[in-house]
């Protein structure tokens, strides 16, 4: 299944049905950016979207996967089998790319955790007291890591939104890190008020 051929076919079928990209996206419950990506040949819809997309465009799923109109008499089992196997391969490639991205995120998380652990060990070797380690961990390292995570999740969320993928969970995670940062700032402010009562 060729991405550009598929995109051109979807665009033509959409225009024949007198629909804008936004109207088609609304019917499929995806973003108009996702439809734009498909039509420009930059990706394929999710496998679960193929049937609703075909229905919205007045096509059969097989026509959509083959990216051409098919007369009933022209279609043979072998053609259907080839189109289906091509689609499954393409979906497999998409899933593989998504897994690679997820592995990169996991690898970065592991590296950050290792760096943090080494930092804590170095502090211990320098001879810092438990109070200093706790203060540094809770008041410096935790907010710093939360800020890094907030920025990373925000960037990932924006990228997923641009690609027309679901980004709600990513933004919720980013907001939770923002909440941690705010809570730490508030805690430091309250501790400062009680620890140094004469210096308002």
PDB file of C-alpha atoms in Angstrom:
ATOM      1  CA  UNK A   1       0.000   0.000   0.000  1.00  0.00           C
ATOM      2  CA  UNK A   2       1.631   3.239  -1.207  1.00  0.00           C
ATOM      3  CA  UNK A   3       1.146   6.185   1.158  1.00  0.00           C
ATOM      4  CA  UNK A   4       0.993   8.840  -1.600  1.00  0.00           C
ATOM      5  CA  UNK A   5      -1.421   6.829  -3.738  1.00  0.00           C
ATOM      6  CA  UNK A   6      -3.587   6.206  -0.673  1.00  0.00           C
ATOM      7  CA  UNK A   7      -3.513   9.905   0.245  1.00  0.00           C
ATOM      8  CA  UNK A   8      -4.474  11.054  -3.254  1.00  0.00           C
ATOM      9  CA  UNK A   9      -7.314   8.512  -3.368  1.00  0.00           C
ATOM     10  CA  UNK A  10      -8.687   9.668   0.012  1.00  0.00           C
ATOM     11  CA  UNK A  11      -8.452  13.338  -1.053  1.00  0.00           C
ATOM     12  CA  UNK A  12     -10.302  12.673  -4.338  1.00  0.00           C
ATOM     13  CA  UNK A  13     -13.001  10.595  -2.626  1.00  0.00           C
ATOM     14  CA  UNK A  14     -13.438  13.256   0.067  1.00  0.00           C
ATOM     15  CA  UNK A  15     -13.849  16.014  -2.548  1.00  0.00           C
ATOM     16  CA  UNK A  16     -16.300  13.857  -4.524  1.00  0.00           C
ATOM     17  CA  UNK A  17     -18.373  13.658  -1.333  1.00  0.00           C
ATOM     18  CA  UNK A  18     -18.193  17.476  -0.950  1.00  0.00           C
ATOM     19  CA  UNK A  19     -16.472  17.254   2.452  1.00  0.00           C
ATOM     20  CA  UNK A  20     -13.727  19.376   3.957  1.00  0.00           C
ATOM     21  CA  UNK A  21     -10.891  17.745   5.874  1.00  0.00           C
ATOM     22  CA  UNK A  22     -12.443  19.055   9.094  1.00  0.00           C
ATOM     23  CA  UNK A  23     -15.845  17.502   8.258  1.00  0.00           C
ATOM     24  CA  UNK A  24     -14.265  14.128   7.470  1.00  0.00           C
ATOM     25  CA  UNK A  25     -12.167  14.329  10.645  1.00  0.00           C
ATOM     26  CA  UNK A  26     -15.291  15.083  12.676  1.00  0.00           C
ATOM     27  CA  UNK A  27     -17.042  11.979  11.304  1.00  0.00           C
ATOM     28  CA  UNK A  28     -14.046   9.821  12.203  1.00  0.00           C
ATOM     29  CA  UNK A  29     -13.403  11.524  15.555  1.00  0.00           C
ATOM     30  CA  UNK A  30      -9.823  12.388  14.630  1.00  0.00           C
ATOM     31  CA  UNK A  31      -8.126  15.747  14.081  1.00  0.00           C
ATOM     32  CA  UNK A  32      -8.158  17.517  10.714  1.00  0.00           C
ATOM     33  CA  UNK A  33      -4.348  17.399  10.924  1.00  0.00           C
ATOM     34  CA  UNK A  34      -4.539  13.587  10.860  1.00  0.00           C
ATOM     35  CA  UNK A  35      -6.648  13.691   7.670  1.00  0.00           C
ATOM     36  CA  UNK A  36      -4.184  16.197   6.175  1.00  0.00           C
ATOM     37  CA  UNK A  37      -1.275  13.846   6.979  1.00  0.00           C
ATOM     38  CA  UNK A  38      -3.019  10.918   5.266  1.00  0.00           C
ATOM     39  CA  UNK A  39      -3.801  12.974   2.171  1.00  0.00           C
ATOM     40  CA  UNK A  40      -0.211  14.226   1.915  1.00  0.00           C
ATOM     41  CA  UNK A  41       1.075  10.637   2.097  1.00  0.00           C
ATOM     42  CA  UNK A  42       2.766  11.115   5.478  1.00  0.00           C
ATOM     43  CA  UNK A  43       1.045   8.206   7.189  1.00  0.00           C
ATOM     44  CA  UNK A  44      -1.906   5.849   7.323  1.00  0.00           C
ATOM     45  CA  UNK A  45      -4.965   5.827   9.541  1.00  0.00           C
ATOM     46  CA  UNK A  46      -5.118   3.426  12.462  1.00  0.00           C
ATOM     47  CA  UNK A  47      -6.441  -0.027  11.489  1.00  0.00           C
ATOM     48  CA  UNK A  48      -9.610   0.648  13.507  1.00  0.00           C
ATOM     49  CA  UNK A  49     -10.254   3.799  11.457  1.00  0.00           C
ATOM     50  CA  UNK A  50     -10.211   2.084   8.040  1.00  0.00           C
ATOM     51  CA  UNK A  51     -13.820   0.856   8.136  1.00  0.00           C
ATOM     52  CA  UNK A  52     -15.345   4.179   9.338  1.00  0.00           C
ATOM     53  CA  UNK A  53     -13.179   6.033   6.782  1.00  0.00           C
ATOM     54  CA  UNK A  54     -14.364   3.789   3.944  1.00  0.00           C
ATOM     55  CA  UNK A  55     -17.977   4.221   5.073  1.00  0.00           C
ATOM     56  CA  UNK A  56     -17.633   8.021   5.291  1.00  0.00           C
ATOM     57  CA  UNK A  57     -16.188   8.148   1.760  1.00  0.00           C
ATOM     58  CA  UNK A  58     -18.738   5.710   0.309  1.00  0.00           C
ATOM     59  CA  UNK A  59     -16.106   3.091  -0.481  1.00  0.00           C
ATOM     60  CA  UNK A  60     -15.496  -0.514   0.442  1.00  0.00           C
ATOM     61  CA  UNK A  61     -12.602  -1.234   2.792  1.00  0.00           C
ATOM     62  CA  UNK A  62     -10.922  -3.156  -0.011  1.00  0.00           C
ATOM     63  CA  UNK A  63     -11.184  -0.154  -2.377  1.00  0.00           C
ATOM     64  CA  UNK A  64      -9.699   2.027   0.318  1.00  0.00           C
ATOM     65  CA  UNK A  65      -6.818  -0.376   0.976  1.00  0.00           C
ATOM     66  CA  UNK A  66      -6.152  -0.828  -2.746  1.00  0.00           C
ATOM     67  CA  UNK A  67      -6.551   2.944  -3.300  1.00  0.00           C
ATOM     68  CA  UNK A  68      -8.681   2.521  -6.402  1.00  0.00           C
ATOM     69  CA  UNK A  69     -12.291   1.926  -7.384  1.00  0.00           C
ATOM     70  CA  UNK A  70     -13.107  -1.738  -7.907  1.00  0.00           C
ATOM     71  CA  UNK A  71     -15.911  -3.207  -9.953  1.00  0.00           C
ATOM     72  CA  UNK A  72     -17.399  -6.214  -8.223  1.00  0.00           C
ATOM     73  CA  UNK A  73     -16.681  -8.422 -11.218  1.00  0.00           C
ATOM     74  CA  UNK A  74     -13.006  -7.363 -11.262  1.00  0.00           C
ATOM     75  CA  UNK A  75     -12.232  -8.388  -7.713  1.00  0.00           C
ATOM     76  CA  UNK A  76     -10.775 -11.810  -7.099  1.00  0.00           C
ATOM     77  CA  UNK A  77      -9.765 -13.525  -3.879  1.00  0.00           C
ATOM     78  CA  UNK A  78      -6.075 -13.266  -4.730  1.00  0.00           C
ATOM     79  CA  UNK A  79      -6.361  -9.474  -5.169  1.00  0.00           C
ATOM     80  CA  UNK A  80      -8.132  -9.142  -1.829  1.00  0.00           C
ATOM     81  CA  UNK A  81      -5.470 -11.314  -0.175  1.00  0.00           C
ATOM     82  CA  UNK A  82      -2.599  -9.223  -1.595  1.00  0.00           C
ATOM     83  CA  UNK A  83      -4.225  -5.934  -0.530  1.00  0.00           C
ATOM     84  CA  UNK A  84      -4.912  -7.267   2.946  1.00  0.00           C
ATOM     85  CA  UNK A  85      -1.375  -8.591   3.420  1.00  0.00           C
ATOM     86  CA  UNK A  86       0.091  -5.252   2.212  1.00  0.00           C
ATOM     87  CA  UNK A  87      -2.084  -3.380   4.708  1.00  0.00           C
ATOM     88  CA  UNK A  88      -1.075  -5.681   7.562  1.00  0.00           C
ATOM     89  CA  UNK A  89       2.625  -5.172   6.684  1.00  0.00           C
ATOM     90  CA  UNK A  90       2.167  -1.393   6.641  1.00  0.00           C
ATOM     91  CA  UNK A  91       0.376  -1.406  10.000  1.00  0.00           C
ATOM     92  CA  UNK A  92       3.179  -3.612  11.380  1.00  0.00           C
ATOM     93  CA  UNK A  93       5.764  -1.054  10.224  1.00  0.00           C
ATOM     94  CA  UNK A  94       3.836   1.762  11.913  1.00  0.00           C
ATOM     95  CA  UNK A  95       3.642  -0.217  15.164  1.00  0.00           C
ATOM     96  CA  UNK A  96       7.386  -0.925  14.960  1.00  0.00           C
ATOM     97  CA  UNK A  97       8.157   2.789  14.639  1.00  0.00           C
ATOM     98  CA  UNK A  98       5.895   3.569  17.607  1.00  0.00           C
ATOM     99  CA  UNK A  99       7.652   0.902  19.701  1.00  0.00           C
ATOM    100  CA  UNK A 100      11.055   2.393  18.785  1.00  0.00           C
ATOM    101  CA  UNK A 101       9.880   5.806  19.999  1.00  0.00           C
ATOM    102  CA  UNK A 102       8.577   4.275  23.238  1.00  0.00           C
ATOM    103  CA  UNK A 103      11.912   2.479  23.762  1.00  0.00           C
ATOM    104  CA  UNK A 104      13.764   5.786  23.320  1.00  0.00           C
ATOM    105  CA  UNK A 105      11.591   7.408  25.994  1.00  0.00           C
ATOM    106  CA  UNK A 106      12.190   4.466  28.356  1.00  0.00           C
ATOM    107  CA  UNK A 107      15.960   4.609  27.693  1.00  0.00           C
ATOM    108  CA  UNK A 108      16.066   8.341  28.462  1.00  0.00           C
ATOM    109  CA  UNK A 109      14.103   7.729  31.681  1.00  0.00           C
ATOM    110  CA  UNK A 110      16.547   5.002  32.752  1.00  0.00           C
ATOM    111  CA  UNK A 111      19.564   7.223  32.024  1.00  0.00           C
ATOM    112  CA  UNK A 112      18.043  10.099  34.019  1.00  0.00           C
ATOM    113  CA  UNK A 113      17.344   7.747  36.940  1.00  0.00           C
ATOM    114  CA  UNK A 114      20.931   6.454  36.842  1.00  0.00           C
ATOM    115  CA  UNK A 115      22.314  10.010  36.787  1.00  0.00           C
ATOM    116  CA  UNK A 116      20.127  10.899  39.766  1.00  0.00           C
ATOM    117  CA  UNK A 117      21.293   7.787  41.650  1.00  0.00           C
ATOM    118  CA  UNK A 118      24.948   8.601  40.963  1.00  0.00           C
ATOM    119  CA  UNK A 119      24.341  12.147  42.168  1.00  0.00           C
ATOM    120  CA  UNK A 120      22.908  10.844  45.442  1.00  0.00           C
ATOM    121  CA  UNK A 121      25.844   8.417  45.872  1.00  0.00           C
ATOM    122  CA  UNK A 122      28.353  11.193  45.220  1.00  0.00           C
ATOM    123  CA  UNK A 123      26.657  13.365  47.818  1.00  0.00           C
ATOM    124  CA  UNK A 124      26.956  10.531  50.325  1.00  0.00           C
ATOM    125  CA  UNK A 125      30.681  10.079  49.567  1.00  0.00           C
ATOM    126  CA  UNK A 126      31.331  13.780  50.014  1.00  0.00           C
ATOM    127  CA  UNK A 127      30.095  13.328  53.569  1.00  0.00           C
ATOM    128  CA  UNK A 128      26.860  15.243  53.491  1.00  0.00           C
ATOM    129  CA  UNK A 129      24.486  14.638  56.336  1.00  0.00           C
ATOM    130  CA  UNK A 130      21.119  12.927  55.902  1.00  0.00           C
ATOM    131  CA  UNK A 131      19.371  16.293  56.343  1.00  0.00           C
ATOM    132  CA  UNK A 132      21.455  17.838  53.545  1.00  0.00           C
ATOM    133  CA  UNK A 133      20.794  14.878  51.251  1.00  0.00           C
ATOM    134  CA  UNK A 134      17.044  15.028  51.974  1.00  0.00           C
ATOM    135  CA  UNK A 135      16.953  18.787  51.519  1.00  0.00           C
ATOM    136  CA  UNK A 136      18.887  18.586  48.235  1.00  0.00           C
ATOM    137  CA  UNK A 137      16.779  15.670  47.004  1.00  0.00           C
ATOM    138  CA  UNK A 138      13.391  17.136  47.921  1.00  0.00           C
ATOM    139  CA  UNK A 139      14.084  20.813  47.345  1.00  0.00           C
ATOM    140  CA  UNK A 140      16.480  20.729  44.399  1.00  0.00           C
ATOM    141  CA  UNK A 141      16.552  17.388  42.586  1.00  0.00           C
ATOM    142  CA  UNK A 142      12.804  16.561  42.718  1.00  0.00           C
ATOM    143  CA  UNK A 143      11.665  19.976  41.408  1.00  0.00           C
ATOM    144  CA  UNK A 144      14.431  19.946  38.784  1.00  0.00           C
ATOM    145  CA  UNK A 145      13.454  16.441  37.572  1.00  0.00           C
ATOM    146  CA  UNK A 146       9.777  17.497  37.606  1.00  0.00           C
ATOM    147  CA  UNK A 147      10.573  20.533  35.453  1.00  0.00           C
ATOM    148  CA  UNK A 148      12.526  18.327  32.994  1.00  0.00           C
ATOM    149  CA  UNK A 149       9.652  15.803  32.907  1.00  0.00           C
ATOM    150  CA  UNK A 150       7.094  18.613  32.439  1.00  0.00           C
ATOM    151  CA  UNK A 151       9.028  19.982  29.455  1.00  0.00           C
ATOM    152  CA  UNK A 152       9.554  16.490  27.959  1.00  0.00           C
ATOM    153  CA  UNK A 153       5.890  15.468  28.317  1.00  0.00           C
ATOM    154  CA  UNK A 154       4.718  18.815  26.915  1.00  0.00           C
ATOM    155  CA  UNK A 155       6.957  18.410  23.839  1.00  0.00           C
ATOM    156  CA  UNK A 156       5.790  14.797  23.335  1.00  0.00           C
ATOM    157  CA  UNK A 157       2.143  15.890  23.735  1.00  0.00           C
ATOM    158  CA  UNK A 158       2.507  18.687  21.165  1.00  0.00           C
ATOM    159  CA  UNK A 159       4.270  16.303  18.749  1.00  0.00           C
ATOM    160  CA  UNK A 160       1.482  13.702  19.140  1.00  0.00           C
ATOM    161  CA  UNK A 161      -1.157  16.422  18.600  1.00  0.00           C
ATOM    162  CA  UNK A 162       0.587  17.584  15.402  1.00  0.00           C
ATOM    163  CA  UNK A 163       0.735  13.975  14.159  1.00  0.00           C
ATOM    164  CA  UNK A 164      -2.989  13.602  14.865  1.00  0.00           C
ATOM    165  CA  UNK A 165      -2.510  11.041  17.613  1.00  0.00           C
ATOM    166  CA  UNK A 166      -4.132  10.920  21.040  1.00  0.00           C
ATOM    167  CA  UNK A 167      -2.328  13.278  23.413  1.00  0.00           C
ATOM    168  CA  UNK A 168      -4.711  13.622  26.368  1.00  0.00           C
ATOM    169  CA  UNK A 169      -2.826  11.192  28.654  1.00  0.00           C
ATOM    170  CA  UNK A 170       0.516  12.853  27.883  1.00  0.00           C
ATOM    171  CA  UNK A 171      -0.841  16.298  28.801  1.00  0.00           C
ATOM    172  CA  UNK A 172      -2.375  14.864  32.000  1.00  0.00           C
ATOM    173  CA  UNK A 173       1.077  13.512  32.943  1.00  0.00           C
ATOM    174  CA  UNK A 174       2.621  16.925  32.182  1.00  0.00           C
ATOM    175  CA  UNK A 175       0.027  18.618  34.405  1.00  0.00           C
ATOM    176  CA  UNK A 176       0.769  16.166  37.230  1.00  0.00           C
ATOM    177  CA  UNK A 177       4.458  17.150  37.103  1.00  0.00           C
ATOM    178  CA  UNK A 178       3.434  20.825  37.093  1.00  0.00           C
ATOM    179  CA  UNK A 179       1.370  20.090  40.220  1.00  0.00           C
ATOM    180  CA  UNK A 180       4.423  18.494  41.892  1.00  0.00           C
ATOM    181  CA  UNK A 181       6.478  21.614  41.112  1.00  0.00           C
ATOM    182  CA  UNK A 182       3.795  23.917  42.517  1.00  0.00           C
ATOM    183  CA  UNK A 183       3.390  21.737  45.623  1.00  0.00           C
ATOM    184  CA  UNK A 184       7.153  21.814  46.249  1.00  0.00           C
ATOM    185  CA  UNK A 185       7.287  25.604  45.826  1.00  0.00           C
ATOM    186  CA  UNK A 186       4.370  26.004  48.232  1.00  0.00           C
ATOM    187  CA  UNK A 187       5.991  23.609  50.740  1.00  0.00           C
ATOM    188  CA  UNK A 188       9.280  25.533  50.566  1.00  0.00           C
ATOM    189  CA  UNK A 189       7.424  28.807  51.102  1.00  0.00           C
ATOM    190  CA  UNK A 190       5.592  27.439  54.168  1.00  0.00           C
ATOM    191  CA  UNK A 191       8.809  25.901  55.570  1.00  0.00           C
ATOM    192  CA  UNK A 192      10.554  29.236  55.021  1.00  0.00           C
ATOM    193  CA  UNK A 193       7.835  31.064  56.952  1.00  0.00           C
ATOM    194  CA  UNK A 194       8.134  28.742  59.971  1.00  0.00           C
ATOM    195  CA  UNK A 195      11.918  28.213  59.838  1.00  0.00           C
ATOM    196  CA  UNK A 196      12.684  31.934  59.603  1.00  0.00           C
ATOM    197  CA  UNK A 197       9.730  33.646  61.304  1.00  0.00           C
ATOM    198  CA  UNK A 198      11.510  36.988  61.832  1.00  0.00           C
ATOM    199  CA  UNK A 199      12.472  37.461  58.155  1.00  0.00           C
ATOM    200  CA  UNK A 200       9.193  38.255  56.317  1.00  0.00           C
TER     201      UNK A 200
END
